[in-house]
């Protein structure tokens, strides 16, 4: 046996054991890592207003708490408005459920010449083994639902805590990171961090501004049409259409169309027309002006990034996909060198003859620059 073989076997086993331990540790801490990733992007979005408040004399801790409180109030308002619509619709369904059942039973008796009694049917249904089994299963799953709710609250608190620390201690975090790097690397890290803050924050705030404009415009239109729940539906359309890429407009317009249809079918058509017209106004007039100083992501790129993020990390990946793409696009714009297109490439669609004409024109101009007499004759 060669002398190096035992050492090689021990080294291979040690590397395999280290790989397995690292894999196990990664899977055990994956949830925490995803929470930290979400908190990092939230902190990047919060850092511009926190820096602005800090320049006005406020300490970074209270400034971060103030910005976080504003975001919390905005999110709570959105979910409260949406919850009011859902709760009212569920209440109406529960209140009108006996009438719906009576209508269905009456139609069945009239159509199929049966004699079904609503009271006896409800009594038999409540006493059936199927209902009892579902009630017992639901009672047993109360603890599971409670654990899920508490787990979600703990996850939200974890994200909020990391977000606060990242935003409040941003300068110290950058200083600690750069202190272990040489000066040349420090400049690159600070530049990359600044690009990430600028592009991520700019993208999110531009979307928030367009969501506000969209919510106000749709609220006014729904109020004019006398559509129920106009304020809640306006907020729904504004938020969903801006923060869900590509398909957000159609998802946002479906709910107000459905509620308007319950009141008046013609109102649903008016809502559809207004949603389409406002989308054109936003695409060609509003969005170019608002996103002129930030990152404007192509809809296909945004939609593809959301699909990729969902495939990699689920719902969390879908949430951070668009800000991550905006940051990556900012990096590419800053670090990748761009060149002007050659003149002959501007004749796309003109065929080979157009390309040859452009090429011959370029040669004529080149000959003209070589001598003054040639230029005057060609001229």
mmCIF file of N, CA, C and O in Angstrom, residues 99-166:
data_model
loop_
_atom_site.group_PDB
_atom_site.id
_atom_site.type_symbol
_atom_site.label_atom_id
_atom_site.label_comp_id
_atom_site.label_asym_id
_atom_site.label_seq_id
_atom_site.Cartn_x
_atom_site.Cartn_y
_atom_site.Cartn_z
ATOM 1 N N UNK A 99 -81.670 31.506 2.413
ATOM 2 C CA UNK A 99 -82.469 31.853 1.230
ATOM 3 C C UNK A 99 -81.923 31.175 -0.021
ATOM 4 O O UNK A 99 -82.684 30.686 -0.867
ATOM 5 N N UNK A 100 -80.572 31.125 -0.153
ATOM 6 C CA UNK A 100 -79.972 30.444 -1.297
ATOM 7 C C UNK A 100 -80.340 28.957 -1.298
ATOM 8 O O UNK A 100 -80.709 28.387 -2.346
ATOM 9 N N UNK A 101 -80.263 28.328 -0.126
ATOM 10 C CA UNK A 101 -80.605 26.900 -0.044
ATOM 11 C C UNK A 101 -82.068 26.680 -0.379
ATOM 12 O O UNK A 101 -82.429 25.731 -1.088
ATOM 13 N N UNK A 102 -82.936 27.581 0.126
ATOM 14 C CA UNK A 102 -84.352 27.442 -0.188
ATOM 15 C C UNK A 102 -84.639 27.574 -1.674
ATOM 16 O O UNK A 102 -85.445 26.820 -2.234
ATOM 17 N N UNK A 103 -83.950 28.521 -2.335
ATOM 18 C CA UNK A 103 -84.136 28.678 -3.779
ATOM 19 C C UNK A 103 -83.669 27.441 -4.541
ATOM 20 O O UNK A 103 -84.323 26.988 -5.487
ATOM 21 N N UNK A 104 -82.527 26.886 -4.140
ATOM 22 C CA UNK A 104 -82.015 25.699 -4.816
ATOM 23 C C UNK A 104 -82.946 24.508 -4.622
ATOM 24 O O UNK A 104 -83.257 23.765 -5.566
ATOM 25 N N UNK A 105 -83.412 24.322 -3.396
ATOM 26 C CA UNK A 105 -84.315 23.196 -3.121
ATOM 27 C C UNK A 105 -85.623 23.373 -3.872
ATOM 28 O O UNK A 105 -86.193 22.411 -4.418
ATOM 29 N N UNK A 106 -86.146 24.619 -3.925
ATOM 30 C CA UNK A 106 -87.373 24.859 -4.681
ATOM 31 C C UNK A 106 -87.204 24.560 -6.158
ATOM 32 O O UNK A 106 -88.088 23.987 -6.808
ATOM 33 N N UNK A 107 -86.027 24.933 -6.715
ATOM 34 C CA UNK A 107 -85.783 24.642 -8.138
ATOM 35 C C UNK A 107 -85.689 23.144 -8.374
ATOM 36 O O UNK A 107 -86.196 22.627 -9.372
ATOM 37 N N UNK A 108 -85.043 22.418 -7.456
ATOM 38 C CA UNK A 108 -84.941 20.963 -7.596
ATOM 39 C C UNK A 108 -86.315 20.316 -7.527
ATOM 40 O O UNK A 108 -86.649 19.414 -8.324
ATOM 41 N N UNK A 109 -87.176 20.740 -6.578
ATOM 42 C CA UNK A 109 -88.512 20.159 -6.458
ATOM 43 C C UNK A 109 -89.356 20.450 -7.701
ATOM 44 O O UNK A 109 -90.099 19.579 -8.174
ATOM 45 N N UNK A 110 -89.215 21.688 -8.229
ATOM 46 C CA UNK A 110 -90.021 22.032 -9.410
ATOM 47 C C UNK A 110 -89.511 21.345 -10.670
ATOM 48 O O UNK A 110 -90.292 21.006 -11.563
ATOM 49 N N UNK A 111 -88.223 21.117 -10.765
ATOM 50 C CA UNK A 111 -87.661 20.538 -11.983
ATOM 51 C C UNK A 111 -87.800 19.031 -12.005
ATOM 52 O O UNK A 111 -88.200 18.440 -13.028
ATOM 53 N N UNK A 112 -87.471 18.379 -10.909
ATOM 54 C CA UNK A 112 -87.439 16.919 -10.864
ATOM 55 C C UNK A 112 -88.645 16.309 -10.148
ATOM 56 O O UNK A 112 -88.666 15.097 -9.916
ATOM 57 N N UNK A 113 -89.627 17.154 -9.808
ATOM 58 C CA UNK A 113 -90.877 16.682 -9.184
ATOM 59 C C UNK A 113 -90.579 15.874 -7.915
ATOM 60 O O UNK A 113 -91.109 14.778 -7.706
ATOM 61 N N UNK A 114 -89.726 16.435 -7.079
ATOM 62 C CA UNK A 114 -89.393 15.797 -5.813
ATOM 63 C C UNK A 114 -90.083 16.542 -4.682
ATOM 64 O O UNK A 114 -90.712 17.600 -4.883
ATOM 65 N N UNK A 115 -89.955 16.013 -3.489
ATOM 66 C CA UNK A 115 -90.556 16.618 -2.305
ATOM 67 C C UNK A 115 -89.497 16.688 -1.193
ATOM 68 O O UNK A 115 -89.545 15.943 -0.211
ATOM 69 N N UNK A 116 -88.525 17.580 -1.383
ATOM 70 C CA UNK A 116 -87.445 17.731 -0.423
ATOM 71 C C UNK A 116 -87.804 18.840 0.549
ATOM 72 O O UNK A 116 -88.197 19.939 0.144
ATOM 73 N N UNK A 117 -87.693 18.541 1.833
ATOM 74 C CA UNK A 117 -87.999 19.511 2.884
ATOM 75 C C UNK A 117 -86.686 20.134 3.364
ATOM 76 O O UNK A 117 -85.750 19.412 3.735
ATOM 77 N N UNK A 118 -86.624 21.483 3.359
ATOM 78 C CA UNK A 118 -85.404 22.171 3.744
ATOM 79 C C UNK A 118 -85.061 21.924 5.213
ATOM 80 O O UNK A 118 -83.917 21.666 5.578
ATOM 81 N N UNK A 119 -86.067 21.973 6.095
ATOM 82 C CA UNK A 119 -85.822 21.754 7.514
ATOM 83 C C UNK A 119 -85.303 20.352 7.802
ATOM 84 O O UNK A 119 -84.345 20.174 8.561
ATOM 85 N N UNK A 120 -85.945 19.362 7.195
ATOM 86 C CA UNK A 120 -85.503 17.992 7.417
ATOM 87 C C UNK A 120 -84.126 17.761 6.819
ATOM 88 O O UNK A 120 -83.285 17.036 7.385
ATOM 89 N N UNK A 121 -83.839 18.400 5.674
ATOM 90 C CA UNK A 121 -82.532 18.251 5.048
ATOM 91 C C UNK A 121 -81.426 18.838 5.926
ATOM 92 O O UNK A 121 -80.361 18.233 6.096
ATOM 93 N N UNK A 122 -81.677 20.016 6.494
ATOM 94 C CA UNK A 122 -80.668 20.619 7.363
ATOM 95 C C UNK A 122 -80.459 19.808 8.640
ATOM 96 O O UNK A 122 -79.326 19.669 9.120
ATOM 97 N N UNK A 123 -81.545 19.255 9.189
ATOM 98 C CA UNK A 123 -81.412 18.429 10.395
ATOM 99 C C UNK A 123 -80.602 17.171 10.119
ATOM 100 O O UNK A 123 -79.714 16.792 10.893
ATOM 101 N N UNK A 124 -80.917 16.497 9.022
ATOM 102 C CA UNK A 124 -80.152 15.289 8.668
ATOM 103 C C UNK A 124 -78.692 15.606 8.390
ATOM 104 O O UNK A 124 -77.797 14.808 8.716
ATOM 105 N N UNK A 125 -78.440 16.785 7.798
ATOM 106 C CA UNK A 125 -77.065 17.157 7.496
ATOM 107 C C UNK A 125 -76.263 17.412 8.767
ATOM 108 O O UNK A 125 -75.120 16.986 8.897
ATOM 109 N N UNK A 126 -76.896 18.100 9.740
ATOM 110 C CA UNK A 126 -76.182 18.391 10.979
ATOM 111 C C UNK A 126 -75.924 17.143 11.803
ATOM 112 O O UNK A 126 -74.949 17.071 12.550
ATOM 113 N N UNK A 127 -76.794 16.151 11.683
ATOM 114 C CA UNK A 127 -76.639 14.924 12.463
ATOM 115 C C UNK A 127 -75.835 13.854 11.731
ATOM 116 O O UNK A 127 -75.655 12.749 12.262
ATOM 117 N N UNK A 128 -75.361 14.149 10.547
ATOM 118 C CA UNK A 128 -74.655 13.131 9.762
ATOM 119 C C UNK A 128 -73.261 12.894 10.320
ATOM 120 O O UNK A 128 -72.667 13.749 10.984
ATOM 121 N N UNK A 129 -72.749 11.693 10.048
ATOM 122 C CA UNK A 129 -71.397 11.347 10.487
ATOM 123 C C UNK A 129 -70.334 12.187 9.779
ATOM 124 O O UNK A 129 -69.258 12.450 10.339
ATOM 125 N N UNK A 130 -70.607 12.609 8.564
ATOM 126 C CA UNK A 130 -69.652 13.415 7.803
ATOM 127 C C UNK A 130 -69.390 14.757 8.498
ATOM 128 O O UNK A 130 -68.249 15.183 8.658
ATOM 129 N N UNK A 131 -70.473 15.432 8.937
ATOM 130 C CA UNK A 131 -70.317 16.715 9.630
ATOM 131 C C UNK A 131 -69.610 16.515 10.960
ATOM 132 O O UNK A 131 -68.732 17.283 11.353
ATOM 133 N N UNK A 132 -69.993 15.462 11.691
ATOM 134 C CA UNK A 132 -69.353 15.203 12.981
ATOM 135 C C UNK A 132 -67.857 14.909 12.815
ATOM 136 O O UNK A 132 -67.031 15.363 13.610
ATOM 137 N N UNK A 133 -67.518 14.166 11.772
ATOM 138 C CA UNK A 133 -66.111 13.881 11.537
ATOM 139 C C UNK A 133 -65.313 15.135 11.224
ATOM 140 O O UNK A 133 -64.195 15.321 11.725
ATOM 141 N N UNK A 134 -65.900 16.019 10.411
ATOM 142 C CA UNK A 134 -65.193 17.252 10.079
ATOM 143 C C UNK A 134 -65.066 18.169 11.287
ATOM 144 O O UNK A 134 -64.047 18.852 11.461
ATOM 145 N N UNK A 135 -66.087 18.208 12.150
ATOM 146 C CA UNK A 135 -66.000 19.035 13.349
ATOM 147 C C UNK A 135 -64.920 18.524 14.299
ATOM 148 O O UNK A 135 -64.157 19.304 14.878
ATOM 149 N N UNK A 136 -64.856 17.206 14.459
ATOM 150 C CA UNK A 136 -63.819 16.651 15.329
ATOM 151 C C UNK A 136 -62.428 16.871 14.757
ATOM 152 O O UNK A 136 -61.479 17.191 15.481
ATOM 153 N N UNK A 137 -62.305 16.735 13.439
ATOM 154 C CA UNK A 137 -61.003 16.997 12.806
ATOM 155 C C UNK A 137 -60.596 18.452 12.949
ATOM 156 O O UNK A 137 -59.434 18.766 13.223
ATOM 157 N N UNK A 138 -61.576 19.350 12.802
ATOM 158 C CA UNK A 138 -61.273 20.772 12.976
ATOM 159 C C UNK A 138 -60.878 21.104 14.398
ATOM 160 O O UNK A 138 -59.983 21.913 14.645
ATOM 161 N N UNK A 139 -61.542 20.462 15.364
ATOM 162 C CA UNK A 139 -61.176 20.703 16.758
ATOM 163 C C UNK A 139 -59.766 20.214 17.052
ATOM 164 O O UNK A 139 -59.017 20.829 17.812
ATOM 165 N N UNK A 140 -59.384 19.092 16.444
ATOM 166 C CA UNK A 140 -58.034 18.583 16.666
ATOM 167 C C UNK A 140 -56.969 19.427 15.981
ATOM 168 O O UNK A 140 -55.820 19.458 16.426
ATOM 169 N N UNK A 141 -57.357 20.097 14.901
ATOM 170 C CA UNK A 141 -56.368 20.894 14.168
ATOM 171 C C UNK A 141 -56.276 22.327 14.670
ATOM 172 O O UNK A 141 -55.558 23.132 14.075
ATOM 173 N N UNK A 142 -57.008 22.662 15.741
ATOM 174 C CA UNK A 142 -56.924 24.012 16.280
ATOM 175 C C UNK A 142 -55.515 24.309 16.768
ATOM 176 O O UNK A 142 -54.960 25.394 16.548
ATOM 177 N N UNK A 143 -54.894 23.317 17.421
ATOM 178 C CA UNK A 143 -53.530 23.521 17.899
ATOM 179 C C UNK A 143 -52.565 23.720 16.736
ATOM 180 O O UNK A 143 -51.643 24.539 16.813
ATOM 181 N N UNK A 144 -52.758 22.988 15.642
ATOM 182 C CA UNK A 144 -51.887 23.172 14.482
ATOM 183 C C UNK A 144 -52.041 24.546 13.859
ATOM 184 O O UNK A 144 -51.057 25.191 13.484
ATOM 185 N N UNK A 145 -53.299 25.018 13.772
ATOM 186 C CA UNK A 145 -53.527 26.361 13.224
ATOM 187 C C UNK A 145 -52.916 27.423 14.133
ATOM 188 O O UNK A 145 -52.294 28.396 13.671
ATOM 189 N N UNK A 146 -53.072 27.242 15.447
ATOM 190 C CA UNK A 146 -52.491 28.199 16.390
ATOM 191 C C UNK A 146 -50.969 28.225 16.272
ATOM 192 O O UNK A 146 -50.350 29.293 16.299
ATOM 193 N N UNK A 147 -50.360 27.046 16.135
ATOM 194 C CA UNK A 147 -48.905 27.000 15.984
ATOM 195 C C UNK A 147 -48.457 27.688 14.702
ATOM 196 O O UNK A 147 -47.432 28.384 14.674
ATOM 197 N N UNK A 148 -49.229 27.525 13.622
ATOM 198 C CA UNK A 148 -48.890 28.185 12.361
ATOM 199 C C UNK A 148 -48.978 29.700 12.492
ATOM 200 O O UNK A 148 -48.110 30.437 12.007
ATOM 201 N N UNK A 149 -50.022 30.177 13.171
ATOM 202 C CA UNK A 149 -50.189 31.617 13.362
ATOM 203 C C UNK A 149 -49.040 32.189 14.194
ATOM 204 O O UNK A 149 -48.434 33.214 13.846
ATOM 205 N N UNK A 150 -48.722 31.512 15.299
ATOM 206 C CA UNK A 150 -47.628 31.998 16.141
ATOM 207 C C UNK A 150 -46.284 31.914 15.409
ATOM 208 O O UNK A 150 -45.419 32.784 15.586
ATOM 209 N N UNK A 151 -46.106 30.886 14.576
ATOM 210 C CA UNK A 151 -44.882 30.800 13.783
ATOM 211 C C UNK A 151 -44.769 31.942 12.787
ATOM 212 O O UNK A 151 -43.686 32.503 12.600
ATOM 213 N N UNK A 152 -45.886 32.303 12.146
ATOM 214 C CA UNK A 152 -45.863 33.436 11.227
ATOM 215 C C UNK A 152 -45.571 34.752 11.934
ATOM 216 O O UNK A 152 -44.811 35.587 11.424
ATOM 217 N N UNK A 153 -46.157 34.934 13.134
ATOM 218 C CA UNK A 153 -45.873 36.154 13.892
ATOM 219 C C UNK A 153 -44.406 36.217 14.314
ATOM 220 O O UNK A 153 -43.780 37.287 14.255
ATOM 221 N N UNK A 154 -43.863 35.075 14.726
ATOM 222 C CA UNK A 154 -42.441 35.052 15.098
ATOM 223 C C UNK A 154 -41.555 35.377 13.902
ATOM 224 O O UNK A 154 -40.547 36.084 14.026
ATOM 225 N N UNK A 155 -41.926 34.862 12.719
ATOM 226 C CA UNK A 155 -41.147 35.156 11.522
ATOM 227 C C UNK A 155 -41.212 36.641 11.178
ATOM 228 O O UNK A 155 -40.195 37.246 10.811
ATOM 229 N N UNK A 156 -42.395 37.257 11.297
ATOM 230 C CA UNK A 156 -42.516 38.687 11.033
ATOM 231 C C UNK A 156 -41.692 39.514 12.019
ATOM 232 O O UNK A 156 -41.041 40.497 11.633
ATOM 233 N N UNK A 157 -41.711 39.115 13.291
ATOM 234 C CA UNK A 157 -40.912 39.835 14.275
ATOM 235 C C UNK A 157 -39.414 39.686 13.995
ATOM 236 O O UNK A 157 -38.639 40.640 14.173
ATOM 237 N N UNK A 158 -39.007 38.491 13.542
ATOM 238 C CA UNK A 158 -37.598 38.298 13.204
ATOM 239 C C UNK A 158 -37.181 39.192 12.045
ATOM 240 O O UNK A 158 -36.118 39.836 12.082
ATOM 241 N N UNK A 159 -38.000 39.254 11.006
ATOM 242 C CA UNK A 159 -37.697 40.113 9.852
ATOM 243 C C UNK A 159 -37.657 41.576 10.279
ATOM 244 O O UNK A 159 -36.768 42.341 9.865
ATOM 245 N N UNK A 160 -38.626 41.986 11.123
ATOM 246 C CA UNK A 160 -38.649 43.384 11.569
ATOM 247 C C UNK A 160 -37.413 43.727 12.390
ATOM 248 O O UNK A 160 -36.830 44.817 12.242
ATOM 249 N N UNK A 161 -36.962 42.802 13.235
ATOM 250 C CA UNK A 161 -35.793 43.063 14.065
ATOM 251 C C UNK A 161 -34.530 43.203 13.214
ATOM 252 O O UNK A 161 -33.748 44.149 13.384
ATOM 253 N N UNK A 162 -34.327 42.279 12.273
ATOM 254 C CA UNK A 162 -33.146 42.365 11.413
ATOM 255 C C UNK A 162 -33.205 43.607 10.519
ATOM 256 O O UNK A 162 -32.169 44.239 10.254
ATOM 257 N N UNK A 163 -34.394 43.952 10.048
ATOM 258 C CA UNK A 163 -34.531 45.146 9.215
ATOM 259 C C UNK A 163 -34.142 46.395 10.000
ATOM 260 O O UNK A 163 -33.444 47.277 9.487
ATOM 261 N N UNK A 164 -34.585 46.468 11.244
ATOM 262 C CA UNK A 164 -34.250 47.622 12.074
ATOM 263 C C UNK A 164 -32.743 47.720 12.287
ATOM 264 O O UNK A 164 -32.155 48.804 12.161
ATOM 265 N N UNK A 165 -32.102 46.603 12.588
ATOM 266 C CA UNK A 165 -30.663 46.637 12.823
ATOM 267 C C UNK A 165 -29.890 46.978 11.548
ATOM 268 O O UNK A 165 -28.914 47.743 11.590
ATOM 269 N N UNK A 166 -30.308 46.415 10.408
ATOM 270 C CA UNK A 166 -29.607 46.714 9.154
ATOM 271 C C UNK A 166 -29.734 48.182 8.780
ATOM 272 O O UNK A 166 -28.779 48.794 8.276
#
